[in-house]
Structures are given as C-alpha cells and as structure tokens.
C-alpha cells in the first residue's frame, strides 16, 4: 500500500516518497538472492528503518526527546542504556504500539501508523495499522505465547488468520521455522512443556512466520536462566546473518559487541551516541556513555 504516493503536497510526504524509491530500485537483486539459504550472508534489499525526531510523553514526562536513528536494510542495531531511558518505548513506536507526539518513522519509505493529509499526519485506521504490523515482528522479554496452543499452532496462527494462508502451507512453513530455531521435534509441545529458552525460540519462529521486513527484540533473554541465554542469542546471531533488519534492546554487552553493526546508547530519552561496537565500547566520546559502561561491563571485558 502506498500511503504516500498520492499525497506529495507536503515536505514530509516528499521526503518519504523520495526515500521510497530506494528499495524499489533494488528490487531485482532481491529476486536473485531470496533463493539462497537463510544462513548465508546475502544483500538485504528491504527493511530500511528511519526514525526522525520522534518525541513521546507520558503525561507531563517526556520519555523520548527527539530521537533520530536510521537502520539500513539487513542492519543490526543494538540499543543499550539505563533503565527508564526510553528503549522499550522507542521500540514500541516502531510498530506503533505507542503513538508518537512528534516526528515520524518510516519503513522502506512508508510512514508507520500515520498518513499525510494536507500538511498533517493523521493516524491510520486500526485495520491499516494491523496490516502494517504484519511487516514488523516483535519478540518480548516475556515470550507471550498462547498457552493453549502448541508450538506449531503458535507459529502458524498469524499466517492463517492475518494472511489467509492454507493450513497445510502454514504448517509446512511453520515446521521449517521451528527447524530453524532448533525445535522441529517439539512442534506439538505446549508452552508449559518447554523451557524458557525454548519458548523464546518459538516466539522468534512466530515472529518470523509473517516474513517481516524488520524484527524488534525487547530484552529477549532477560527473563531466562543464565544457562538458557546463549541458545536464544545464537538464534538471533543466525538471523543477523540472514538479511532481516534487526533492532535489539539488550543488556547482553558481549552479544552487542559481536553482532551489532551499530550500538546505540540511550539515556534520558535521547540517543547520546551511536557507532560501531568498537566506537561505543572502546572509544566512547561522551562521558555519560563511559560512565554507563564502566558500571555494566566486567573489568575483564575486552573489545
Ligand atoms: N505506559 C506508560 N505510562 C507512563 N509512563 C510510562 C509508560 N511506559 C513507560 N513509561 C515511562 O517512560 C520511561 C521510559 O520507559 P521505558 O520502558 O521505555 O524504559 P527502558 O529504557 O525500556 O527501561 P528498562 O531498561 O527498565 O526496560 C520510564 O520513566 C517509564 O516509567
Ligand atoms: Mg525496557
């Protein structure tokens, strides 16, 4: 759906429309690369995320104070920062679980949650918001699986309901996805019969089932026992190579160092600085960044 094309009359629309050209012109490489196995590095051609000057308040407290961030197709951005700095809120604005009070977000040039009418942004209808959300997978700290559905049923529910896929087709794809997260043999298990790490891997398979352009993770391992953290991080590491754009909020600094293209440090509703893991961990420019990492990183942690 092109929200923007019909409304080139405002500056915002013109900017968004211009950005929309980029993925379209890269369409042919996509056709040649999608046949490759997901675990092979491949050039990504979709999933460009642009967050522009986003502001958000709860009551009188401004928790996002003009946040701007771009993540290219296939990019892996890891957001770190102290509790209450706005990381979850920022993530939730990307799939419009939170409305923004200012600024805007586009994915592949298409405004998220809003359309331009006249010179103003108007919120989309619920039906269109839900449709947009099918392009954006989200994995939460608390798994959020349906307890009365098996692992496979959890994975195939959205493709059948939202995309009207046939049950047979959805099952075939669902089993492939469970295989990808190492759980094909647990397809018929209910969440209560799975460990936390296994449940989170089912949640990742479920997020992949709609073939999203981007995947958002909000502290995907922080509810897990320490020995289960790596099995989930390993799945995310694999995804990072597959060309899906990932935006991950985590406290796992080793993971951020290994997997991120860009580490984003947030504090008090702002991005204090962002850069490569080397930039941010080893050579932070800002005192706030240095002070945060001096508290969270083990002395033995070497970049
Ligand atoms: N629905 C809400 N209503 C009111 N205040 C909220 C709401 N959601 C978040 N906040 C406040 O917004 C600020 C940012 O919260 P947010 O959850 O985005 O932080 P965070 O960086 O994800 O923190 P953590 O690392 O603890 O998860 C906090 O002060 C929080 O109390
Ligand atoms: Mg949070």
mmCIF file of C-alpha atoms and ligand atoms in Angstrom:
data_model
loop_
_atom_site.group_PDB
_atom_site.id
_atom_site.type_symbol
_atom_site.label_atom_id
_atom_site.label_comp_id
_atom_site.label_asym_id
_atom_site.label_seq_id
_atom_site.Cartn_x
_atom_site.Cartn_y
_atom_site.Cartn_z
ATOM 1 C CA UNK A 1 0.000 0.000 0.000
ATOM 2 C CA UNK A 2 1.392 3.364 -0.878
ATOM 3 C CA UNK A 3 0.240 5.764 1.758
ATOM 4 C CA UNK A 4 2.487 8.411 0.431
ATOM 5 C CA UNK A 5 2.330 8.363 -3.341
ATOM 6 C CA UNK A 6 -0.997 10.139 -3.605
ATOM 7 C CA UNK A 7 0.000 12.947 -1.276
ATOM 8 C CA UNK A 8 3.164 14.624 -2.386
ATOM 9 C CA UNK A 9 1.949 18.018 -1.292
ATOM 10 C CA UNK A 10 3.849 18.354 1.969
ATOM 11 C CA UNK A 11 7.527 18.401 2.778
ATOM 12 C CA UNK A 12 7.212 15.274 4.900
ATOM 13 C CA UNK A 13 5.464 13.398 2.133
ATOM 14 C CA UNK A 14 8.026 14.490 -0.429
ATOM 15 C CA UNK A 15 10.840 13.292 1.774
ATOM 16 C CA UNK A 16 9.160 9.982 2.438
ATOM 17 C CA UNK A 17 8.301 9.490 -1.211
ATOM 18 C CA UNK A 18 11.912 10.107 -2.155
ATOM 19 C CA UNK A 19 13.089 7.504 0.345
ATOM 20 C CA UNK A 20 10.567 5.074 -1.034
ATOM 21 C CA UNK A 21 12.453 4.939 -4.334
ATOM 22 C CA UNK A 22 15.487 3.229 -2.867
ATOM 23 C CA UNK A 23 14.126 -0.237 -2.139
ATOM 24 C CA UNK A 24 12.131 -0.287 -5.366
ATOM 25 C CA UNK A 25 15.221 0.279 -7.477
ATOM 26 C CA UNK A 26 16.964 -2.554 -5.670
ATOM 27 C CA UNK A 27 14.159 -4.978 -6.417
ATOM 28 C CA UNK A 28 15.946 -7.196 -8.913
ATOM 29 C CA UNK A 29 18.813 -8.305 -6.643
ATOM 30 C CA UNK A 30 16.142 -9.361 -4.152
ATOM 31 C CA UNK A 31 14.752 -11.801 -6.667
ATOM 32 C CA UNK A 32 18.105 -13.388 -7.237
ATOM 33 C CA UNK A 33 19.064 -13.656 -3.577
ATOM 34 C CA UNK A 34 15.906 -14.941 -1.908
ATOM 35 C CA UNK A 35 16.591 -18.447 -3.126
ATOM 36 C CA UNK A 36 19.728 -18.689 -1.048
ATOM 37 C CA UNK A 37 19.678 -20.465 2.299
ATOM 38 C CA UNK A 38 18.799 -18.084 5.097
ATOM 39 C CA UNK A 39 22.036 -18.734 6.953
ATOM 40 C CA UNK A 40 24.151 -17.405 4.092
ATOM 41 C CA UNK A 41 25.046 -13.730 4.096
ATOM 42 C CA UNK A 42 23.007 -12.029 1.446
ATOM 43 C CA UNK A 43 22.461 -8.427 0.495
ATOM 44 C CA UNK A 44 19.292 -7.151 2.064
ATOM 45 C CA UNK A 45 17.011 -5.016 -0.020
ATOM 46 C CA UNK A 46 14.176 -4.254 2.357
ATOM 47 C CA UNK A 47 13.735 -3.229 5.934
ATOM 48 C CA UNK A 48 15.149 0.316 5.870
ATOM 49 C CA UNK A 49 14.063 1.965 9.119
ATOM 50 C CA UNK A 50 14.177 5.736 9.506
ATOM 51 C CA UNK A 51 13.231 7.300 12.816
ATOM 52 C CA UNK A 52 13.090 11.073 12.586
ATOM 53 C CA UNK A 53 12.973 13.356 15.604
ATOM 54 C CA UNK A 54 10.493 11.188 17.494
ATOM 55 C CA UNK A 55 9.014 12.629 20.663
ATOM 56 C CA UNK A 56 6.816 10.868 23.160
ATOM 57 C CA UNK A 57 5.432 11.909 26.530
ATOM 58 C CA UNK A 58 3.507 10.051 29.180
ATOM 59 C CA UNK A 59 1.526 12.722 30.988
ATOM 60 C CA UNK A 60 3.940 15.538 31.664
ATOM 61 C CA UNK A 61 7.056 13.364 31.384
ATOM 62 C CA UNK A 62 8.795 13.428 28.043
ATOM 63 C CA UNK A 63 10.394 9.991 27.642
ATOM 64 C CA UNK A 64 11.579 10.357 24.027
ATOM 65 C CA UNK A 65 13.094 13.767 23.386
ATOM 66 C CA UNK A 66 13.609 13.922 19.655
ATOM 67 C CA UNK A 67 15.145 10.586 18.730
ATOM 68 C CA UNK A 68 16.530 10.032 15.225
ATOM 69 C CA UNK A 69 18.030 6.775 14.019
ATOM 70 C CA UNK A 70 18.403 5.055 10.654
ATOM 71 C CA UNK A 71 18.987 1.360 10.217
ATOM 72 C CA UNK A 72 19.743 0.159 6.687
ATOM 73 C CA UNK A 73 18.221 -2.986 5.154
ATOM 74 C CA UNK A 74 19.722 -6.001 6.891
ATOM 75 C CA UNK A 75 21.349 -3.811 9.535
ATOM 76 C CA UNK A 76 21.642 -4.887 13.145
ATOM 77 C CA UNK A 77 21.195 -2.081 15.657
ATOM 78 C CA UNK A 78 21.559 -2.879 19.341
ATOM 79 C CA UNK A 79 20.117 -0.356 21.778
ATOM 80 C CA UNK A 80 21.605 -0.192 25.253
ATOM 81 C CA UNK A 81 21.151 2.188 28.140
ATOM 82 C CA UNK A 82 19.995 2.529 31.720
ATOM 83 C CA UNK A 83 16.581 1.525 32.967
ATOM 84 C CA UNK A 84 13.953 4.104 32.130
ATOM 85 C CA UNK A 85 15.970 5.678 29.322
ATOM 86 C CA UNK A 86 13.190 5.028 26.779
ATOM 87 C CA UNK A 87 14.495 1.936 24.962
ATOM 88 C CA UNK A 88 11.244 -0.052 25.112
ATOM 89 C CA UNK A 89 9.175 3.000 24.326
ATOM 90 C CA UNK A 90 11.287 3.698 21.245
ATOM 91 C CA UNK A 91 10.956 0.088 20.099
ATOM 92 C CA UNK A 92 7.204 0.203 20.622
ATOM 93 C CA UNK A 93 6.860 3.341 18.484
ATOM 94 C CA UNK A 94 8.439 1.441 15.579
ATOM 95 C CA UNK A 95 5.430 -0.835 15.264
ATOM 96 C CA UNK A 96 3.031 1.806 16.527
ATOM 97 C CA UNK A 97 2.250 0.083 19.796
ATOM 98 C CA UNK A 98 2.917 3.616 21.057
ATOM 99 C CA UNK A 99 1.718 6.684 19.198
ATOM 100 C CA UNK A 100 4.303 9.405 18.746
ATOM 101 C CA UNK A 101 3.708 13.021 19.794
ATOM 102 C CA UNK A 102 6.187 14.412 17.296
ATOM 103 C CA UNK A 103 8.423 13.295 14.462
ATOM 104 C CA UNK A 104 7.783 10.229 12.341
ATOM 105 C CA UNK A 105 9.028 6.777 11.454
ATOM 106 C CA UNK A 106 9.189 5.166 8.050
ATOM 107 C CA UNK A 107 9.918 1.617 6.987
ATOM 108 C CA UNK A 108 11.016 1.343 3.377
ATOM 109 C CA UNK A 109 9.730 4.865 2.953
ATOM 110 C CA UNK A 110 6.232 4.137 4.221
ATOM 111 C CA UNK A 111 5.065 6.086 7.256
ATOM 112 C CA UNK A 112 4.335 3.892 10.254
ATOM 113 C CA UNK A 113 0.942 4.404 11.898
ATOM 114 C CA UNK A 114 0.123 7.634 10.105
ATOM 115 C CA UNK A 115 -0.706 9.105 6.752
ATOM 116 C CA UNK A 116 -0.200 12.599 5.450
ATOM 117 C CA UNK A 117 -3.349 14.586 4.756
ATOM 118 C CA UNK A 118 -2.882 18.229 3.915
ATOM 119 C CA UNK A 119 0.162 19.154 5.928
ATOM 120 C CA UNK A 120 -0.643 16.953 8.889
ATOM 121 C CA UNK A 121 -0.082 13.397 9.969
ATOM 122 C CA UNK A 122 -3.276 11.532 10.748
ATOM 123 C CA UNK A 123 -3.341 8.190 12.478
ATOM 124 C CA UNK A 124 -4.204 5.256 10.241
ATOM 125 C CA UNK A 125 -7.305 3.179 10.826
ATOM 126 C CA UNK A 126 -6.849 0.154 13.077
ATOM 127 C CA UNK A 127 -7.178 -2.225 10.123
ATOM 128 C CA UNK A 128 -4.323 -0.495 8.290
ATOM 129 C CA UNK A 129 -2.195 -0.364 11.436
ATOM 130 C CA UNK A 130 -2.620 -4.123 11.859
ATOM 131 C CA UNK A 131 -1.709 -4.658 8.226
ATOM 132 C CA UNK A 132 1.474 -2.616 8.646
ATOM 133 C CA UNK A 133 2.346 -4.545 11.767
ATOM 134 C CA UNK A 134 2.487 -7.785 9.800
ATOM 135 C CA UNK A 135 5.758 -6.423 8.320
ATOM 136 C CA UNK A 136 7.235 -5.877 11.767
ATOM 137 C CA UNK A 137 7.969 -8.853 14.001
ATOM 138 C CA UNK A 138 8.352 -8.241 17.709
ATOM 139 C CA UNK A 139 9.774 -10.511 20.385
ATOM 140 C CA UNK A 140 9.236 -9.543 24.007
ATOM 141 C CA UNK A 141 11.021 -10.437 27.195
ATOM 142 C CA UNK A 142 8.041 -12.483 28.378
ATOM 143 C CA UNK A 143 7.555 -14.684 25.254
ATOM 144 C CA UNK A 144 3.783 -14.005 25.096
ATOM 145 C CA UNK A 145 2.932 -17.396 23.582
ATOM 146 C CA UNK A 146 -0.660 -18.591 23.603
ATOM 147 C CA UNK A 147 -0.673 -21.185 26.413
ATOM 148 C CA UNK A 148 -3.497 -23.255 24.893
ATOM 149 C CA UNK A 149 -1.744 -23.666 21.533
ATOM 150 C CA UNK A 150 1.170 -25.966 20.694
ATOM 151 C CA UNK A 151 4.483 -24.566 19.497
ATOM 152 C CA UNK A 152 3.491 -25.147 15.874
ATOM 153 C CA UNK A 153 -0.005 -23.734 16.379
ATOM 154 C CA UNK A 154 1.512 -20.606 17.917
ATOM 155 C CA UNK A 155 3.720 -20.172 14.853
ATOM 156 C CA UNK A 156 1.007 -20.735 12.226
ATOM 157 C CA UNK A 157 -1.792 -18.765 13.867
ATOM 158 C CA UNK A 158 -0.947 -15.375 12.331
ATOM 159 C CA UNK A 159 -0.236 -16.664 8.803
ATOM 160 C CA UNK A 160 -3.615 -18.416 8.782
ATOM 161 C CA UNK A 161 -5.600 -15.577 10.380
ATOM 162 C CA UNK A 162 -3.796 -12.479 9.049
ATOM 163 C CA UNK A 163 -2.518 -13.756 5.716
ATOM 164 C CA UNK A 164 -5.258 -16.303 4.966
ATOM 165 C CA UNK A 165 -2.679 -18.981 4.196
ATOM 166 C CA UNK A 166 -3.941 -22.550 3.884
ATOM 167 C CA UNK A 167 -3.383 -24.662 6.966
ATOM 168 C CA UNK A 168 -1.213 -27.119 5.031
ATOM 169 C CA UNK A 169 1.024 -24.379 3.647
ATOM 170 C CA UNK A 170 1.280 -22.656 7.031
ATOM 171 C CA UNK A 171 2.177 -25.951 8.752
ATOM 172 C CA UNK A 172 4.923 -26.682 6.216
ATOM 173 C CA UNK A 173 6.425 -23.218 6.679
ATOM 174 C CA UNK A 174 5.873 -23.390 10.450
ATOM 175 C CA UNK A 175 7.861 -26.619 10.698
ATOM 176 C CA UNK A 176 10.661 -25.072 8.633
ATOM 177 C CA UNK A 177 10.777 -22.145 11.046
ATOM 178 C CA UNK A 178 10.758 -24.382 14.113
ATOM 179 C CA UNK A 179 13.596 -26.312 12.491
ATOM 180 C CA UNK A 180 15.459 -23.059 12.003
ATOM 181 C CA UNK A 181 15.263 -22.305 15.727
ATOM 182 C CA UNK A 182 16.196 -25.907 16.581
ATOM 183 C CA UNK A 183 12.753 -27.030 17.754
ATOM 184 C CA UNK A 184 11.235 -29.128 14.987
ATOM 185 C CA UNK A 185 10.941 -32.103 17.325
ATOM 186 C CA UNK A 186 8.967 -30.030 19.855
ATOM 187 C CA UNK A 187 6.319 -28.824 17.395
ATOM 188 C CA UNK A 188 3.484 -30.467 19.327
ATOM 189 C CA UNK A 189 4.602 -29.348 22.792
ATOM 190 C CA UNK A 190 2.601 -26.756 24.696
ATOM 191 C CA UNK A 191 4.433 -23.726 26.134
ATOM 192 C CA UNK A 192 4.208 -25.110 29.690
ATOM 193 C CA UNK A 193 6.143 -28.182 28.479
ATOM 194 C CA UNK A 194 9.000 -26.049 27.134
ATOM 195 C CA UNK A 195 11.896 -24.328 28.885
ATOM 196 C CA UNK A 196 12.070 -20.538 28.835
ATOM 197 C CA UNK A 197 14.747 -20.655 26.138
ATOM 198 C CA UNK A 198 12.647 -22.983 24.020
ATOM 199 C CA UNK A 199 9.567 -20.784 24.476
ATOM 200 C CA UNK A 200 11.541 -17.765 23.388
ATOM 201 C CA UNK A 201 12.759 -19.640 20.312
ATOM 202 C CA UNK A 202 9.140 -20.485 19.463
ATOM 203 C CA UNK A 203 8.344 -16.781 19.876
ATOM 204 C CA UNK A 204 11.112 -15.963 17.394
ATOM 205 C CA UNK A 205 9.782 -18.536 14.914
ATOM 206 C CA UNK A 206 6.346 -16.993 15.346
ATOM 207 C CA UNK A 207 7.729 -13.510 14.693
ATOM 208 C CA UNK A 208 9.362 -14.826 11.501
ATOM 209 C CA UNK A 209 6.204 -16.508 10.247
ATOM 210 C CA UNK A 210 4.844 -13.418 8.526
ATOM 211 C CA UNK A 211 8.171 -12.867 6.770
ATOM 212 C CA UNK A 212 8.689 -9.476 8.400
ATOM 213 C CA UNK A 213 10.856 -6.727 6.960
ATOM 214 C CA UNK A 214 12.204 -5.985 10.396
ATOM 215 C CA UNK A 215 12.381 -7.753 13.727
ATOM 216 C CA UNK A 216 12.313 -5.947 17.047
ATOM 217 C CA UNK A 217 13.583 -7.612 20.209
ATOM 218 C CA UNK A 218 12.969 -6.138 23.646
ATOM 219 C CA UNK A 219 15.355 -7.781 26.109
ATOM 220 C CA UNK A 220 14.722 -11.233 24.639
ATOM 221 C CA UNK A 221 16.925 -13.008 27.150
ATOM 222 C CA UNK A 222 16.406 -11.114 30.381
ATOM 223 C CA UNK A 223 13.664 -13.442 31.673
ATOM 224 C CA UNK A 224 15.839 -16.516 31.096
ATOM 225 C CA UNK A 225 18.026 -18.521 33.413
ATOM 226 C CA UNK A 226 21.664 -17.763 32.572
ATOM 227 C CA UNK A 227 22.302 -21.175 31.021
ATOM 228 C CA UNK A 228 19.455 -20.625 28.523
ATOM 229 C CA UNK A 229 20.569 -17.207 27.324
ATOM 230 C CA UNK A 230 23.008 -18.422 24.697
ATOM 231 C CA UNK A 231 20.610 -20.734 22.876
ATOM 232 C CA UNK A 232 18.379 -17.706 22.217
ATOM 233 C CA UNK A 233 21.261 -15.365 21.368
ATOM 234 C CA UNK A 234 22.592 -17.977 18.926
ATOM 235 C CA UNK A 235 19.275 -17.941 17.056
ATOM 236 C CA UNK A 236 19.382 -14.140 16.895
ATOM 237 C CA UNK A 237 23.008 -14.306 15.708
ATOM 238 C CA UNK A 238 21.872 -16.533 12.833
ATOM 239 C CA UNK A 239 19.076 -14.102 11.989
ATOM 240 C CA UNK A 240 21.584 -11.279 11.942
ATOM 241 C CA UNK A 241 23.335 -13.014 9.042
ATOM 242 C CA UNK A 242 20.120 -13.652 7.146
ATOM 243 C CA UNK A 243 19.422 -10.142 5.904
ATOM 244 C CA UNK A 244 16.450 -9.273 8.111
ATOM 245 C CA UNK A 245 16.836 -5.873 9.736
ATOM 246 C CA UNK A 246 17.126 -6.332 13.491
ATOM 247 C CA UNK A 247 16.705 -3.793 16.254
ATOM 248 C CA UNK A 248 17.554 -5.344 19.598
ATOM 249 C CA UNK A 249 17.305 -3.881 23.085
ATOM 250 C CA UNK A 250 19.525 -5.892 25.390
ATOM 251 C CA UNK A 251 21.784 -5.786 28.400
ATOM 252 C CA UNK A 252 23.974 -8.515 26.879
ATOM 253 C CA UNK A 253 27.015 -6.439 26.055
ATOM 254 C CA UNK A 254 29.025 -9.368 24.682
ATOM 255 C CA UNK A 255 26.220 -10.034 22.225
ATOM 256 C CA UNK A 256 26.074 -6.350 21.286
ATOM 257 C CA UNK A 257 29.815 -6.346 20.663
ATOM 258 C CA UNK A 258 29.689 -9.484 18.487
ATOM 259 C CA UNK A 259 26.544 -8.950 16.482
ATOM 260 C CA UNK A 260 25.729 -5.244 16.192
ATOM 261 C CA UNK A 261 26.667 -3.138 13.187
ATOM 262 C CA UNK A 262 25.583 -0.189 15.269
ATOM 263 C CA UNK A 263 25.398 0.159 19.019
ATOM 264 C CA UNK A 264 23.048 2.902 20.160
ATOM 265 C CA UNK A 265 23.445 4.279 23.664
ATOM 266 C CA UNK A 266 20.309 5.914 25.075
ATOM 267 C CA UNK A 267 19.947 7.908 28.240
ATOM 268 C CA UNK A 268 17.057 10.052 29.496
ATOM 269 C CA UNK A 269 15.039 9.825 26.307
ATOM 270 C CA UNK A 270 17.869 10.693 23.953
ATOM 271 C CA UNK A 271 20.439 8.903 21.860
ATOM 272 C CA UNK A 272 23.637 10.037 23.494
ATOM 273 C CA UNK A 273 25.813 8.434 20.831
ATOM 274 C CA UNK A 274 25.850 5.594 18.366
ATOM 275 C CA UNK A 275 28.535 3.880 16.363
ATOM 276 C CA UNK A 276 30.291 0.602 15.792
ATOM 277 C CA UNK A 277 30.797 -1.629 18.845
ATOM 278 C CA UNK A 278 34.453 -0.595 18.762
ATOM 279 C CA UNK A 279 33.497 3.104 18.819
ATOM 280 C CA UNK A 280 30.986 2.791 21.585
ATOM 281 C CA UNK A 281 32.636 0.293 23.905
ATOM 282 C CA UNK A 282 36.286 1.131 23.423
ATOM 283 C CA UNK A 283 36.247 4.802 22.464
ATOM 284 C CA UNK A 284 33.058 6.431 23.702
ATOM 285 C CA UNK A 285 33.005 10.157 23.032
ATOM 286 C CA UNK A 286 30.558 11.082 25.758
ATOM 287 C CA UNK A 287 31.139 10.991 29.488
ATOM 288 C CA UNK A 288 27.608 9.589 30.054
ATOM 289 C CA UNK A 289 28.411 6.603 27.822
ATOM 290 C CA UNK A 290 31.733 5.991 29.534
ATOM 291 C CA UNK A 291 30.145 6.167 32.958
ATOM 292 C CA UNK A 292 27.360 3.722 31.981
ATOM 293 C CA UNK A 293 29.737 1.143 30.565
ATOM 294 C CA UNK A 294 32.092 1.428 33.491
ATOM 295 C CA UNK A 295 29.201 0.154 35.626
ATOM 296 C CA UNK A 296 27.796 -2.574 33.366
ATOM 297 C CA UNK A 297 30.858 -4.062 31.714
ATOM 298 C CA UNK A 298 33.023 -6.532 33.575
ATOM 299 C CA UNK A 299 36.577 -5.278 34.028
ATOM 300 C CA UNK A 300 37.777 -8.285 32.014
ATOM 301 C CA UNK A 301 35.542 -7.413 29.047
ATOM 302 C CA UNK A 302 37.877 -6.571 26.213
ATOM 303 C CA UNK A 303 36.723 -5.197 22.938
HETATM 304 N N1 LIG B 1 2.614 3.366 29.584
HETATM 305 C C1 LIG B 1 3.342 4.192 30.326
HETATM 306 N N2 LIG B 1 2.775 5.129 31.093
HETATM 307 C C2 LIG B 1 3.511 6.007 31.822
HETATM 308 N N3 LIG B 1 4.857 6.021 31.839
HETATM 309 C C3 LIG B 1 5.492 5.098 31.083
HETATM 310 C C4 LIG B 1 4.777 4.148 30.303
HETATM 311 N N4 LIG B 1 5.682 3.356 29.650
HETATM 312 C C5 LIG B 1 6.894 3.805 30.023
HETATM 313 N N5 LIG B 1 6.778 4.853 30.882
HETATM 314 C C6 LIG B 1 7.896 5.617 31.461
HETATM 315 O O1 LIG B 1 8.729 6.028 30.395
HETATM 316 C C7 LIG B 1 10.094 5.965 30.764
HETATM 317 C C8 LIG B 1 10.832 5.096 29.771
HETATM 318 O O2 LIG B 1 10.384 3.756 29.909
HETATM 319 P P1 LIG B 1 10.927 2.567 29.038
HETATM 320 O O3 LIG B 1 10.129 1.367 29.423
HETATM 321 O O4 LIG B 1 10.885 2.953 27.603
HETATM 322 O O5 LIG B 1 12.434 2.441 29.538
HETATM 323 P P2 LIG B 1 13.518 1.344 29.221
HETATM 324 O O6 LIG B 1 14.737 2.057 28.764
HETATM 325 O O7 LIG B 1 12.938 0.305 28.341
HETATM 326 O O8 LIG B 1 13.802 0.744 30.688
HETATM 327 P P3 LIG B 1 14.172 -0.775 31.133
HETATM 328 O O9 LIG B 1 15.640 -0.982 30.830
HETATM 329 O O10 LIG B 1 13.897 -0.760 32.621
HETATM 330 O O11 LIG B 1 13.276 -1.707 30.400
HETATM 331 C C9 LIG B 1 10.126 5.445 32.190
HETATM 332 O O12 LIG B 1 10.243 6.539 33.046
HETATM 333 C C10 LIG B 1 8.785 4.780 32.348
HETATM 334 O O13 LIG B 1 8.370 4.810 33.686
HETATM 335 MG MG1 LIG B 2 12.515 -1.717 28.595
#
